[in-house]
XYZ file of C-alpha atoms in Angstrom:
145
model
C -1.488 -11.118 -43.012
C -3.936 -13.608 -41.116
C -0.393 -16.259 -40.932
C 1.157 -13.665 -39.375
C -1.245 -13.252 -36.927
C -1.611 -17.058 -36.257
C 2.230 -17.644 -35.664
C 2.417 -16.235 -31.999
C -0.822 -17.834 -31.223
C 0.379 -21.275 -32.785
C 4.207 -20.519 -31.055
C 2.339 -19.740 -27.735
C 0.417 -23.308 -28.209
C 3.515 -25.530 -28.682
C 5.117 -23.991 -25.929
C 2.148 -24.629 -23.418
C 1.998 -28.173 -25.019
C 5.652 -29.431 -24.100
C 5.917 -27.747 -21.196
C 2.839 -29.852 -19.786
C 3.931 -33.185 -21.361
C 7.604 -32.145 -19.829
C 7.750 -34.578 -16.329
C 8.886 -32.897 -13.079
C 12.369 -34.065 -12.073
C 11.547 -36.167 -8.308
C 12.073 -34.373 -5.200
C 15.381 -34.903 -3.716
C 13.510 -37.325 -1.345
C 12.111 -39.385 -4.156
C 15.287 -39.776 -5.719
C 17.026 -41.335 -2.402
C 14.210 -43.732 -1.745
C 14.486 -44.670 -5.573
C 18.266 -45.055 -5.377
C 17.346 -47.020 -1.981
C 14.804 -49.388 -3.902
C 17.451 -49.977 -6.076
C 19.957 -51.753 -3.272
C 17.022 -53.926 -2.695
C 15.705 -54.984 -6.560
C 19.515 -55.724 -6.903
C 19.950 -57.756 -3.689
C 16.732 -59.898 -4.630
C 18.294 -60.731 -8.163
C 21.581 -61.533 -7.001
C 22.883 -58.455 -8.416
C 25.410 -57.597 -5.637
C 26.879 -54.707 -8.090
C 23.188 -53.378 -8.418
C 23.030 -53.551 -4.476
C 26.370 -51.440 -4.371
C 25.982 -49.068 -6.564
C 24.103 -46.710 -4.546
C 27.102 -46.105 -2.467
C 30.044 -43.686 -3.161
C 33.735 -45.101 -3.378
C 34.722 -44.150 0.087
C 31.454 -45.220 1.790
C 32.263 -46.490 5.251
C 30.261 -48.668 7.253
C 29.453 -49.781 10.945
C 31.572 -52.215 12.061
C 32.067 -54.485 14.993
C 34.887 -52.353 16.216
C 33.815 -48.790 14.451
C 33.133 -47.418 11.349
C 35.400 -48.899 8.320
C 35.302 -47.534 4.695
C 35.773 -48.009 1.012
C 33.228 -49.254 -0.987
C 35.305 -52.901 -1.264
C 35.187 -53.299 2.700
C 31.339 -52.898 2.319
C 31.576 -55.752 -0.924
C 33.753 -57.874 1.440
C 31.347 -57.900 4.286
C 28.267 -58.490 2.022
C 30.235 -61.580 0.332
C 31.572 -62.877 3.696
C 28.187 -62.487 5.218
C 24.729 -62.463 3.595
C 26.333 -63.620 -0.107
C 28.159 -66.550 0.779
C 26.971 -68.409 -1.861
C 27.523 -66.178 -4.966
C 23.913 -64.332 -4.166
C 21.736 -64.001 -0.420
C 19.443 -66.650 0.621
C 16.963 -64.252 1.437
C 14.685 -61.534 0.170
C 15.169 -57.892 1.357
C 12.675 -55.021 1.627
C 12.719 -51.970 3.562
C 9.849 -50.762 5.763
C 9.202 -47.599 7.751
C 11.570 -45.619 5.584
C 12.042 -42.085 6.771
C 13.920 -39.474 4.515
C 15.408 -36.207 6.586
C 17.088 -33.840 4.195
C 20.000 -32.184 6.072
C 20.300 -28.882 3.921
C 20.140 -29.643 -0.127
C 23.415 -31.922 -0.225
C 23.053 -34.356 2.367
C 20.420 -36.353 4.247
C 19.841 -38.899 6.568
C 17.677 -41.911 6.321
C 16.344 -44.486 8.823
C 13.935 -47.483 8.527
C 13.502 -51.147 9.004
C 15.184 -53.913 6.604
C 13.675 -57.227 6.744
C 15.482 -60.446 5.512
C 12.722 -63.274 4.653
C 12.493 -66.733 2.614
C 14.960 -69.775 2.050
C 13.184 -71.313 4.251
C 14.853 -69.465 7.374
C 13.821 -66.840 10.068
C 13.021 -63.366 9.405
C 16.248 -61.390 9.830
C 15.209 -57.744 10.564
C 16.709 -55.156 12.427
C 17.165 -51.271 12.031
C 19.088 -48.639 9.864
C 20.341 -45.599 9.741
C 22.092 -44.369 6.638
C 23.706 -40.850 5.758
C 23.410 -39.793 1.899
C 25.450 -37.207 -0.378
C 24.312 -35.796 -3.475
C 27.124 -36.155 -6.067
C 27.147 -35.952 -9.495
C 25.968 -39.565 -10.243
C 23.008 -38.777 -8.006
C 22.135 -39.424 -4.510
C 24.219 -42.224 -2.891
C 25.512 -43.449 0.446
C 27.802 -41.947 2.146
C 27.709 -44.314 5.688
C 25.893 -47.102 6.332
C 24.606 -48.564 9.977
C 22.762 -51.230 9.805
């Protein structure tokens, strides 16, 4: 009789245990600043792939002469441009990051990127970004930097 009584108590227990070792999953704005910080770990390692990934397929860019898309045209600048030589000369980080969530798909994020090292001038200048939440996560959708 007593084990019978101690069962709920002891179910109760285990319950209350996992649920407070169990992590919260990061706000929505958390998870685009981490997918963000990710496009600059991958730049500074020469990982141009890394630095891709966080955008979709059919990303499309600021151009010169307008927006242009596909996730290769954004590969072709970087390679053409900043990755001449197989990886950048330069560091990256992003400052004065700002996160707007536009409804729970979509949001739009602006901040500061700053280019520094190999012995050259700072590079910096100002972005604004739009991001989509797909299945693989959150991940650029168009790109003005």
């Amino acid at each position: 009789m007593k084990i019978v009584n101690i069962l709920p108590a002891l179910c109760v227990f285990l319950l209350l245990s996992f649920v407070s070792q169990a992590k919260p999953k990061p706000s929505a704005e958390e998870q685009i600043r981490q997918a963000l910080d990710s496009t600059s770990a991958g730049w500074n390692r020469g990982n141009l792939q890394q630095y891709l990934s966080a955008y979709t397929p059919d990303a499309q860019e600021m151009g010169p002469n307008g927006p242009r898309g596909g996730v290769e045209v954004i590969e072709n600048t970087m390679r053409n441009g900043f990755w001449k030589t197989g990886r950048p000369l330069q560091q990256l980080r992003y400052e004065h990051v700002s996160v707007r969530l536009l409804g729970k798909a979509n949001a739009l994020v602006t901040g500061h990127y700053v280019l520094s090292g190999g012995s050259k001038p700072d590079r910096t200048g100002w972005f604004t970004t739009v991001w989509a939440k797909t299945r693989a996560g959150w991940r650029m959708i168009f790109d003005h930097s």
